[in-house]
Coordinates of C-alpha atoms and ligand atoms in Angstrom, one line a residue:
X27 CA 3.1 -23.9 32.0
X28 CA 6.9 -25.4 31.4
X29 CA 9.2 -23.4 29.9
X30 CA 10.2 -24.3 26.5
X31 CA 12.9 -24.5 24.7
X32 CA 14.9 -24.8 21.1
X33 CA 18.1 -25.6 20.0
X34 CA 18.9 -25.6 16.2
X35 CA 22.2 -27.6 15.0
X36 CA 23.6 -25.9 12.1
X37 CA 27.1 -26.6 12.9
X38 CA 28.0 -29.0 10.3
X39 CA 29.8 -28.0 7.0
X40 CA 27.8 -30.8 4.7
X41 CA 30.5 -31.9 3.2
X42 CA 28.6 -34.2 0.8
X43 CA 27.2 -30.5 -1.0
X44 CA 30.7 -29.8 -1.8
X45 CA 30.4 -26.3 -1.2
X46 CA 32.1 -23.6 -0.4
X47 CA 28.9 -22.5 1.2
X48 CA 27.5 -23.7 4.5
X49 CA 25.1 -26.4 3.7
X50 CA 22.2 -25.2 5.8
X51 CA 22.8 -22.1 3.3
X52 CA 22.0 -22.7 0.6
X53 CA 18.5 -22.0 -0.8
X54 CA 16.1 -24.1 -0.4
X55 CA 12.2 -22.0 -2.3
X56 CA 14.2 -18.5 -1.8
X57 CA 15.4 -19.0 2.0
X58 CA 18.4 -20.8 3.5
X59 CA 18.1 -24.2 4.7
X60 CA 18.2 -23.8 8.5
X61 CA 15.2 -21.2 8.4
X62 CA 12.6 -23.9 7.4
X63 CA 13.5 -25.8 10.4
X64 CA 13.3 -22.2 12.7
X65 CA 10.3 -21.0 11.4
X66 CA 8.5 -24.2 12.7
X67 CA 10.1 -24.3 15.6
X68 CA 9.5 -20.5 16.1
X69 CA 5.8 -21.0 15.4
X70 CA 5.6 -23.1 18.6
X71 CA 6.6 -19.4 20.7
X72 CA 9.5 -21.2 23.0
X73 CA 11.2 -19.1 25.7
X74 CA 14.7 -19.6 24.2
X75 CA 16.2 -20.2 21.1
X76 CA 19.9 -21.4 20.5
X77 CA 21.2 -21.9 17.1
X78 CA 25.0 -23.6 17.2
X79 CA 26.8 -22.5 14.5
X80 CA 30.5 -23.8 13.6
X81 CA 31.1 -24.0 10.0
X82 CA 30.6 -20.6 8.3
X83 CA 29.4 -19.1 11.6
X84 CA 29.3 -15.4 10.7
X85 CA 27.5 -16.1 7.0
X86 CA 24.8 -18.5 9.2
X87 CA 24.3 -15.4 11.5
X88 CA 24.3 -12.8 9.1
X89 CA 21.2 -14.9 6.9
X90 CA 19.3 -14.7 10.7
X91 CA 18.7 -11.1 10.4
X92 CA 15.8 -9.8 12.7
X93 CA 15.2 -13.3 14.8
X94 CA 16.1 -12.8 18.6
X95 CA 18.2 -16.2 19.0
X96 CA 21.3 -17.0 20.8
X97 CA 24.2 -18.0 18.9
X98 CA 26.4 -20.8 20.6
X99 CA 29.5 -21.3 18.9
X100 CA 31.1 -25.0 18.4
X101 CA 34.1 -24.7 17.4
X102 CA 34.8 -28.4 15.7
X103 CA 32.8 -30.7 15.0
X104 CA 32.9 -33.4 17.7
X105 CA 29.3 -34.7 17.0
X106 CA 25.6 -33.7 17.7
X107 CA 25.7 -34.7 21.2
X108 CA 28.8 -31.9 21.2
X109 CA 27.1 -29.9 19.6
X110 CA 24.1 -29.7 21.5
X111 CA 26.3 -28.9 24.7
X112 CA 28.1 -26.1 23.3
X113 CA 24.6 -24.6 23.7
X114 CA 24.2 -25.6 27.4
X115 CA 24.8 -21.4 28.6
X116 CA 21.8 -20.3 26.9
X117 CA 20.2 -22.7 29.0
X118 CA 21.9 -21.7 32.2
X119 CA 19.1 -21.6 34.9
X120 CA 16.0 -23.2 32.6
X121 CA 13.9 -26.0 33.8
X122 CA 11.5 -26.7 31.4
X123 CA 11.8 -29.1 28.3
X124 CA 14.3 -28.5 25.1
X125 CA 12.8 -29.3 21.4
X126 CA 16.3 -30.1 19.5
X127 CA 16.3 -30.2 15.6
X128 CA 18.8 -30.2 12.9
X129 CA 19.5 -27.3 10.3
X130 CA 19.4 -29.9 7.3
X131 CA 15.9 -31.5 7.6
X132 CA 13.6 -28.0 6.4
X133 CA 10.3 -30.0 6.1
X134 CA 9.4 -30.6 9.5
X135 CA 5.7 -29.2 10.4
X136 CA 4.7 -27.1 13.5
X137 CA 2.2 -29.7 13.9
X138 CA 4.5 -32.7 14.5
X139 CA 6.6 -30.7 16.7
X140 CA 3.1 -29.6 18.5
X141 CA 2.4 -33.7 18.9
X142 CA 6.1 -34.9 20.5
X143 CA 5.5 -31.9 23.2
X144 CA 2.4 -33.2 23.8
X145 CA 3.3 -36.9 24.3
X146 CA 6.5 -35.7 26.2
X147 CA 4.5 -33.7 28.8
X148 CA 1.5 -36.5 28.9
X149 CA 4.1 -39.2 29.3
X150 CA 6.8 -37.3 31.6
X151 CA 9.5 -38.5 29.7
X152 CA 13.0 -37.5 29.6
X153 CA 13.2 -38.2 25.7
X154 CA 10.6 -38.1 23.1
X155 CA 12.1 -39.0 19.6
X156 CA 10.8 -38.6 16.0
X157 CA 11.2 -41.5 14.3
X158 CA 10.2 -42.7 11.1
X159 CA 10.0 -46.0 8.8
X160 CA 11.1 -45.9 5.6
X161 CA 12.0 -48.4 2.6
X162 CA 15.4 -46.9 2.0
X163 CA 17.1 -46.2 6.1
X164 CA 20.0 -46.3 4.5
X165 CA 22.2 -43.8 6.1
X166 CA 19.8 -42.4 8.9
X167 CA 20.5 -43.9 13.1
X168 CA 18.1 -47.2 13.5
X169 CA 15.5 -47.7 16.1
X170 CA 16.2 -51.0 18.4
X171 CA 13.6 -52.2 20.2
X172 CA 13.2 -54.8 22.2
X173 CA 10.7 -58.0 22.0
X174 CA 7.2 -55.9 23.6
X175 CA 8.0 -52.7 21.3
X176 CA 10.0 -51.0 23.6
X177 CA 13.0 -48.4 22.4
X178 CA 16.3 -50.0 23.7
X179 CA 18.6 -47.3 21.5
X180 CA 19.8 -45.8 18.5
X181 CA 22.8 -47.6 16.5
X182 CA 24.1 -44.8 13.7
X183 CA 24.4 -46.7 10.6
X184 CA 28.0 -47.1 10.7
X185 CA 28.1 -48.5 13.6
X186 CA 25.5 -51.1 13.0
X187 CA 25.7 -54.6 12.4
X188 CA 24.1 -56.2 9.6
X189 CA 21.1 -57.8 11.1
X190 CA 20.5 -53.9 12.8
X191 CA 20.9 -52.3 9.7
X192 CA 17.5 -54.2 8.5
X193 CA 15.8 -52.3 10.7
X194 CA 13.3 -49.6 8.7
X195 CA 12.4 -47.4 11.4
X196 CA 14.7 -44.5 12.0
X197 CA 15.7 -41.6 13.5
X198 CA 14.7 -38.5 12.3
X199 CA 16.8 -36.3 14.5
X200 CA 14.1 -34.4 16.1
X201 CA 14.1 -34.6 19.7
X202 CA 12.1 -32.8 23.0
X203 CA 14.6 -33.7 26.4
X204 CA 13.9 -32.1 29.6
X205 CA 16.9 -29.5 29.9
X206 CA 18.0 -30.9 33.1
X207 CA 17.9 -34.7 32.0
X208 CA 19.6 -34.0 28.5
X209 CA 23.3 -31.5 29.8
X210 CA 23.6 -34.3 32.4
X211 CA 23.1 -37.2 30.1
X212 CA 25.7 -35.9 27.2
X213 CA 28.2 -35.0 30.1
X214 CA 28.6 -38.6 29.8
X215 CA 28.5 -39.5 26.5
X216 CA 31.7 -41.1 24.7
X217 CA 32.8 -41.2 21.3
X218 CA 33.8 -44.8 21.0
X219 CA 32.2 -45.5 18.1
X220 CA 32.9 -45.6 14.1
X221 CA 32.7 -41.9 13.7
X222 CA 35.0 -40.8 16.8
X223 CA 31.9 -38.3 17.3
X224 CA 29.7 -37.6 20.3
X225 CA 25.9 -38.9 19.6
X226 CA 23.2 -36.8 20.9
X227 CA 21.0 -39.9 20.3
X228 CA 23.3 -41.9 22.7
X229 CA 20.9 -39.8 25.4
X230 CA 18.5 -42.5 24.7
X231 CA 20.8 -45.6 26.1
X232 CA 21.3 -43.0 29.4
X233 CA 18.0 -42.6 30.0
X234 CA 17.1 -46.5 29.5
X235 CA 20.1 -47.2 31.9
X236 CA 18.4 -44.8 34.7
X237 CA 15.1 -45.7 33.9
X238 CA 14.0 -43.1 32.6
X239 CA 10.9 -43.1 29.8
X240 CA 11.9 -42.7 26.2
X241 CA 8.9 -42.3 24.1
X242 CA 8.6 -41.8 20.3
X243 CA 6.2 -39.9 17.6
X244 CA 6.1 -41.9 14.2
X245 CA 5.9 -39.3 11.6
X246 CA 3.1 -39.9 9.1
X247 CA 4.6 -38.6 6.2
X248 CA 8.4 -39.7 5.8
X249 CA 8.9 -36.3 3.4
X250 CA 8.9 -34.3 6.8
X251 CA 11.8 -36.0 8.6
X252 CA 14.1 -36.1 5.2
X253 CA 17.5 -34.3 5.5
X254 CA 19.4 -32.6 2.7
X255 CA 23.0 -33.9 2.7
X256 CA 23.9 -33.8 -1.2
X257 CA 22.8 -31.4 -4.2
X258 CA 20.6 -34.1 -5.5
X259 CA 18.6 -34.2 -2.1
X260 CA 18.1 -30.6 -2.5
X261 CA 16.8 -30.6 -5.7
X262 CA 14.1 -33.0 -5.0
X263 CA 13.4 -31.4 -1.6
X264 CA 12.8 -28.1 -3.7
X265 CA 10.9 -30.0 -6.1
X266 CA 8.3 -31.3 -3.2
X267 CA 8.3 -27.8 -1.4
X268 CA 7.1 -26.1 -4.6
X269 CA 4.5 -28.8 -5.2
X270 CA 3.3 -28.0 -1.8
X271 CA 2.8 -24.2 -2.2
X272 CA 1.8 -24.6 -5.8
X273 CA -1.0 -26.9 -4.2
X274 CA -1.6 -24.3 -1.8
X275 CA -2.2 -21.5 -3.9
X276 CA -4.4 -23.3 -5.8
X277 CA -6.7 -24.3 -3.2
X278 CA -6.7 -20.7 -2.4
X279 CA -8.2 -19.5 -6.1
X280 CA -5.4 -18.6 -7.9
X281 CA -4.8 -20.4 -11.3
X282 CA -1.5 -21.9 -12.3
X283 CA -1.6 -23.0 -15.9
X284 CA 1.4 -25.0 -15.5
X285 CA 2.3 -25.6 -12.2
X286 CA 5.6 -27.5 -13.4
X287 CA 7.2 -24.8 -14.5
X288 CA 5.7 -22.7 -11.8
X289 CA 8.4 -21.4 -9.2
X290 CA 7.1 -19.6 -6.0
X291 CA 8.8 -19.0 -2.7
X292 CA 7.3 -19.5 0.7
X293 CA 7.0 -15.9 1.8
X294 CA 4.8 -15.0 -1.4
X295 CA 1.7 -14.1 -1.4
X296 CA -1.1 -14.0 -4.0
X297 CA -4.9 -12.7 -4.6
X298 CA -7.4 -14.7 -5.7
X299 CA -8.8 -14.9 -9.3
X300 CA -5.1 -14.2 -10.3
X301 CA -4.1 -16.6 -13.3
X302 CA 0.0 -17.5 -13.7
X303 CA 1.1 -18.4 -17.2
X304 CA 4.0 -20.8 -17.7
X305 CA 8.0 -20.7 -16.4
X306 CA 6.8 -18.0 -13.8
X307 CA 8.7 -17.0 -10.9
X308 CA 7.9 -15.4 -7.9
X309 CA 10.4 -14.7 -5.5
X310 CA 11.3 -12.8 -1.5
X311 CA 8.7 -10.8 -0.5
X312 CA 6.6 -10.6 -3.5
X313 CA 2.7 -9.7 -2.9
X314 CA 0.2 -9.9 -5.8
X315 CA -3.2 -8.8 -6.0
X316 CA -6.1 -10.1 -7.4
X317 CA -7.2 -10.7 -11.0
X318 CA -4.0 -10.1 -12.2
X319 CA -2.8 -11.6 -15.2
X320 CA 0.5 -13.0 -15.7
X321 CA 1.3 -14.3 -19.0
X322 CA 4.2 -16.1 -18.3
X323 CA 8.3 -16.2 -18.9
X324 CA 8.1 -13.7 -15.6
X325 CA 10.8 -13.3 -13.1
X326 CA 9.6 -11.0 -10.5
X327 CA 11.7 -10.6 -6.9
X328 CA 10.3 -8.1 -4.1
X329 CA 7.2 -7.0 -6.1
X330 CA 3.8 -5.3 -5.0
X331 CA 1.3 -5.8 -7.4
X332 CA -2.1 -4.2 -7.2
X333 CA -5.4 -5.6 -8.4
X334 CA -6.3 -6.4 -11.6
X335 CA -2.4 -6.1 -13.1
X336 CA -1.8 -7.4 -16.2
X337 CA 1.8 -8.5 -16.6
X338 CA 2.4 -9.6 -20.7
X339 CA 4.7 -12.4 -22.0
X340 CA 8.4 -11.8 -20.8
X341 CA 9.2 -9.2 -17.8
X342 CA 11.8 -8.8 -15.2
X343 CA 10.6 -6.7 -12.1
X344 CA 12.7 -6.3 -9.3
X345 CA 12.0 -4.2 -6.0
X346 CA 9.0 -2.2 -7.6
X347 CA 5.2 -1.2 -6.8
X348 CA 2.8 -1.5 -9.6
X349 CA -0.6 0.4 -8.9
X350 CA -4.0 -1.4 -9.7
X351 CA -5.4 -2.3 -13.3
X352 CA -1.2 -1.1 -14.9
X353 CA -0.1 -3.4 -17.9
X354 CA 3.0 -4.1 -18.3
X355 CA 5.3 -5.8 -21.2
X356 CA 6.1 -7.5 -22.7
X357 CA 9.8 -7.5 -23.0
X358 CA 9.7 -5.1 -20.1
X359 CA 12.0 -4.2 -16.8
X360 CA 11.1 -2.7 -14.2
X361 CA 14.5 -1.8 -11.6
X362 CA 14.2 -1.4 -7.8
X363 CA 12.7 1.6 -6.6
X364 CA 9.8 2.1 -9.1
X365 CA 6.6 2.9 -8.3
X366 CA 3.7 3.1 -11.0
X367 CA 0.3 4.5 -10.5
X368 CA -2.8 2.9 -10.9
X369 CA -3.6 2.0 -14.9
X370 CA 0.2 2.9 -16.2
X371 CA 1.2 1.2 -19.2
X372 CA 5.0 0.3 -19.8
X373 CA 5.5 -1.5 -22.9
X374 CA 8.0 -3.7 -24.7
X375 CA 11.3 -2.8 -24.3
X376 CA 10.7 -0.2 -21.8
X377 CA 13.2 -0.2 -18.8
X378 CA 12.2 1.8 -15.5
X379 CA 15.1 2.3 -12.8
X380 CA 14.0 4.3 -9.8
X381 CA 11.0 5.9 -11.4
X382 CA 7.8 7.2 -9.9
X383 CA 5.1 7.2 -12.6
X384 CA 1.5 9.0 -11.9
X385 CA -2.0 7.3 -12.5
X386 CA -2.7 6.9 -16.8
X387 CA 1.2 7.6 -17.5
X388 CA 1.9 5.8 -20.2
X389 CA 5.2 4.7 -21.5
X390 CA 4.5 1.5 -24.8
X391 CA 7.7 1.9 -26.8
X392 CA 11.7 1.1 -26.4
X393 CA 12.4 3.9 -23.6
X394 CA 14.3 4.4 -20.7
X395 CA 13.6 5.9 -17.6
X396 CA 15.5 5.8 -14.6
X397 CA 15.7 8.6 -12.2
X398 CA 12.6 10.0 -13.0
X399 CA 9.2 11.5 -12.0
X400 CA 6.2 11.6 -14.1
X401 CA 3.0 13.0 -13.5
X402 CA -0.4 11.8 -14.4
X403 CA -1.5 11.1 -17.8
X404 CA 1.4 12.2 -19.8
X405 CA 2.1 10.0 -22.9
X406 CA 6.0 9.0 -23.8
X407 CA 6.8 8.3 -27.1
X408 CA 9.2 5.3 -28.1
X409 CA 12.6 5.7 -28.0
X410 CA 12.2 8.5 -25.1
X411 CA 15.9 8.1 -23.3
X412 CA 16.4 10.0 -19.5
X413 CA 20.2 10.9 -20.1
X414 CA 20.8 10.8 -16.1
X415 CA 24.1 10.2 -16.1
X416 CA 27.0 12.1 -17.2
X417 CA 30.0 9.4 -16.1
X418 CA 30.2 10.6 -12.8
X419 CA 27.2 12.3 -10.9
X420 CA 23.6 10.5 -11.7
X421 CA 20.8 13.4 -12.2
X422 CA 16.7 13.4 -11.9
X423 CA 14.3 13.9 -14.4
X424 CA 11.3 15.7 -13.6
X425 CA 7.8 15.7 -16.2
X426 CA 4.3 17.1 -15.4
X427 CA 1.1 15.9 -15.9
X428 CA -0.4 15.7 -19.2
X429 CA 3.2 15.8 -21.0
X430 CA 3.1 14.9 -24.3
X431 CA 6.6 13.5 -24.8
X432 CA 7.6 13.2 -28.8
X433 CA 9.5 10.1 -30.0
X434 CA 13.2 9.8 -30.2
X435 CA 13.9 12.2 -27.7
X436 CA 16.5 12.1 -25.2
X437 CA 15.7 14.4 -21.9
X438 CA 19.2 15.3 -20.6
X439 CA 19.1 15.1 -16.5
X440 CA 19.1 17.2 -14.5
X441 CA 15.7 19.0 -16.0
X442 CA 12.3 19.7 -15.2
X443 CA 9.3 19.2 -17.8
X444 CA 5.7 21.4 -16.2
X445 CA 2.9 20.3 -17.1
X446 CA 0.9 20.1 -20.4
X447 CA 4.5 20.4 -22.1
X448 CA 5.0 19.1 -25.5
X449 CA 8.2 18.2 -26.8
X450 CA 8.6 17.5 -30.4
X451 CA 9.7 14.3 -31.9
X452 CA 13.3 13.7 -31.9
X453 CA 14.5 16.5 -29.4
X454 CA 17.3 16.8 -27.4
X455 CA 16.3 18.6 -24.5
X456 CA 18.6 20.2 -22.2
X457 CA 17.2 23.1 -20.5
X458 CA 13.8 23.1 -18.4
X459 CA 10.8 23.7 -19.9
X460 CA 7.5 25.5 -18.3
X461 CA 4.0 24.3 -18.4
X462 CA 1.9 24.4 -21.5
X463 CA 5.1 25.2 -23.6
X464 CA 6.5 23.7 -26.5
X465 CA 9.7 22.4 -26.9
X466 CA 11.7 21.4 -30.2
X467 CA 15.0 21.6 -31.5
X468 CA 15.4 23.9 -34.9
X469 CA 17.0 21.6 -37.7
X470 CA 16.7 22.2 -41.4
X471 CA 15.1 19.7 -43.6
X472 CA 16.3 19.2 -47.2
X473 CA 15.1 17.0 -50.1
X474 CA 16.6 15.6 -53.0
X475 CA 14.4 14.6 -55.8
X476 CA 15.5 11.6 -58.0
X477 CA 18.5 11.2 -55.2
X478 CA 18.0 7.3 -55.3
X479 CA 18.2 6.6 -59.1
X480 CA 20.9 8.5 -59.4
X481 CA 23.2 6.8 -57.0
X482 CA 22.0 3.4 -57.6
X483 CA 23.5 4.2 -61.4
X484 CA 26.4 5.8 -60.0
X485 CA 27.1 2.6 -57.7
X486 CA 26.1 0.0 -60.2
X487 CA 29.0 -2.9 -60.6
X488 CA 30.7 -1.3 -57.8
X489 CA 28.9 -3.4 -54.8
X490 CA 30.0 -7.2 -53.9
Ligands
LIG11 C1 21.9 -37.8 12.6 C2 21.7 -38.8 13.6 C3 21.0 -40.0 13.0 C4 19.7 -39.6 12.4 C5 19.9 -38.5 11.4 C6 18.6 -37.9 10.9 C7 23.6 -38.5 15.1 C8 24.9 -39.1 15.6 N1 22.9 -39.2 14.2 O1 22.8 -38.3 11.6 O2 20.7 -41.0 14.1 O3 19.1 -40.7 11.7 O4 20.6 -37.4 12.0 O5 18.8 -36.9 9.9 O6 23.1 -37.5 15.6 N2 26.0 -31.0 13.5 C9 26.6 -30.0 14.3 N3 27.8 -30.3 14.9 C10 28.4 -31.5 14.7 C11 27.8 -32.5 14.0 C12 26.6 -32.2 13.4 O7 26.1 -28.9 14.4 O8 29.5 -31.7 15.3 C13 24.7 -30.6 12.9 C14 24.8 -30.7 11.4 O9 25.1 -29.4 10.9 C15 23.4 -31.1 11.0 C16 22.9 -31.9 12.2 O10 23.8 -31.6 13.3 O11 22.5 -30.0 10.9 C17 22.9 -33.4 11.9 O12 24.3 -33.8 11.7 P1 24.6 -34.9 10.6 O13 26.1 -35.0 10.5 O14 23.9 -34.5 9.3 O15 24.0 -36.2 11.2 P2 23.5 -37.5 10.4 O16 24.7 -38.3 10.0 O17 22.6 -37.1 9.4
LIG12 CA1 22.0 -35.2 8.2

């Protein structure tokens, strides 16, 4: 088989996103912009992958991490027919055929790229373009043909006249090129036009004027070719990308109760018989098991959720495990690094930092516990604080199993807790304690009878 080939342009700053940030940076469902358009093209398994990067280089790289691609640098931007040659090293020595997309247009499937490879090889072309026809080709390159149907070139938009600019079909920027055919032909290519730029699509007049065969792939569904190139553009683009998984998930058994207000990025994933409550997001790497139960008003990044979870109204869990059939909320954070066993229960206002919680731990009330290990079945009361840090040093908490853990008490870090310990309500608890003991401060407890009347007299006329 050919070798194949891809080179992503992500040179560009976008200065229509007016941004300090690279365009194909910014988010588009929880990933940058320019790793839609990779992942496709990655999916098709090519030999070599060149990304030119310009604008914002090192940022671009650095959101890459893990990918085995070759950076090529462009240095201004002179056009995408410039661009695509500052990426001719990578191809130093390769025959076969180059797939060429652009870092703004995210949408693209693996099975349109699959279809212009096809129809290149079949046709033994030296260009095979994406096009597309849409109501609105304002902005995008034009499609000339001549009287049979046949391409005779690409006129950019600025460049075009008026009767030209009529045209509907466009270009959608993707392109396959044989690697030999494409270096030579943009060698050649000039930037007398509107733009002073080099135009990669100017390959196609080359290739016309030596004969070669340029063939095209309509697109069937316009959405896949469009290009983000303001705010607005993203926004819908983001809109149509979470319809899409929404869609997906459903088809795959999970419930969304309101899809419109229900955000979930691309690399999510979800069991089935799992039912989603309203103005849910699910964000990075989250993973979520099935028949769980998420109310809704959830913002959860990076989780693992087991089976059978039940999230209530109103939580924020970042960077946390949650073991099968827990319950959590509402009102409830959970801070990276936690890790509850199976059937845990952490209740409103409870917030967990770094805490490792055994199977039937329960914790319902207005706590905190960060730095912390608990064993299984222990109970802690509300308003149970982990004092782990002193201003300068952050300490760990240690509690056994079984631990009955009194209300109001504040465990001062570091300390150790055996198991089957009780503490007494409202303790301060500084030193460890050893299994099956008892712990409570000594305070004396006074009563005043007929305290109330007697002050209310005393105060009487004297309050506002
Ligand atoms: C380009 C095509 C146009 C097509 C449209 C489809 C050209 C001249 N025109 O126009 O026919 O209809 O895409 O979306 O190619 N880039 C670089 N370096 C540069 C210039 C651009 O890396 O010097 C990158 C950009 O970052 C972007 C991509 O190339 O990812 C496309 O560039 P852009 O300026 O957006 O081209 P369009 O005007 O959209
Ligand atoms: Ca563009």
């Amino acid at each position: 088989m050919q070798e194949f080939g891809v080179i992503l342009l992500a040179a560009g700053q976008g200065t229509r996103m007016k941004s300090a940030l690279p365009k194909v940076l910014h988010p588009l469902a929880g990933r940058p912009l320019f790793l839609h358009a990779l992942s496709a093209a990655q999916r098709l398994a090519p030999a070599r992958v060149a990304i030119v990067i310009g604008h914002g280089a090192e940022a671009v790289r650095r959101a890459c991490n893990g990918d085995a691609v070759a950076w090529a640098i462009q240095e201004k931007q002179l056009g995408t027919g410039h661009a695509v040659l500052c990426a001719r090293d990578v191809f130093d020595g390769f025959t076969g055929d180059i797939l060429i997309l652009s870092g703004d247009v995210p949408l693209i499937k693996e099975a349109t790229l699959r279809a212009m490879n096809e129809k290149h090889r079949q046709q033994k072309s030296a260009v095979t373009l994406l096009t597309a026809s849409l109501d609105q080709p304002k902005g995008y390159g034009r499609v000339m043909r001549d009287g049979a149907g046949r391409v005779t070139g690409i006129v950019e938009e600025k460049d075009a006249s008026d009767a030209q600019r009529q045209i509907r079909e466009v270009n959608a920027g993707v392109y396959v090129a044989s690697a030999a055919f494409l270096f030579s032909a943009l060698s050649t290519v000039k930037n007398d036009n509107q733009q002073g730029e080099y135009y990669l699509p100017d390959i196609v007049a080359i290739g016309l004027a030596q004969d070669k065969i340029i063939e095209t792939v309509q697109v069937a569904d316009a959405r896949e070719m469009m290009g983000v190139n303001t705010r607005e553009e993203l926004a819908f683009m983001e809109k149509s990308l979470r319809e899409s998984i929404n869609h997906k998930w459903m088809l795959a058994g999970v419930t969304l109760k309101d899809p419109d207000t229900t955000y979930i990025d691309e690399s999510v994933i979800i069991g089935k018989d799992t039912v989603i409550g309203p103005n849910t997001q699910l964000r990075g790497k989250t993973i979520i098991g099935e028949r769980c139960r998420i109310d809704g008003t959830a913002f959860l990044t990076d989780m693992e959720i087991g089976d059978d979870v039940e999230l209530k109204f109103s939580v924020m869990l970042t960077g946390s495990r949650i073991g099968a059939g827990a319950i959590i909320g509402p009102f409830a954070q959970l801070r990276p690094g936690t890790e509850l066993g199976r059937n845990v229960h952490i209740g409103n206002f409870v917030e967990a930092k770094a805490a490792h919680i055994g199977d039937g731990t329960k914790a319902n009330h207005l706590t905190y516990l960060g730095d912390v290990t608990i064993g299984q079945d222990s109970n802690i009361g509300a308003g149970t604080i982990t004092c782990n840090y002193d201003g300068f040093h952050k300490y760990k908490t240690k509690i056994g199993d079984r631990v009955q853990v009194g209300s109001d008490t504040t465990l001062v870090a570091p300390i150790e807790l055996g198991d089957d310990v009780y503490v007494a309500t409202a303790s301060t608890v500084r030193h460890d304690v050893p299994a099956g003991a008892l712990v409570f401060n000594q305070r004396e407890e006074k009563i005043r009878e007929g305290w109330t009347e007697q002050k209310r007299k005393q105060m009487k006329g004297k309050t506002k």
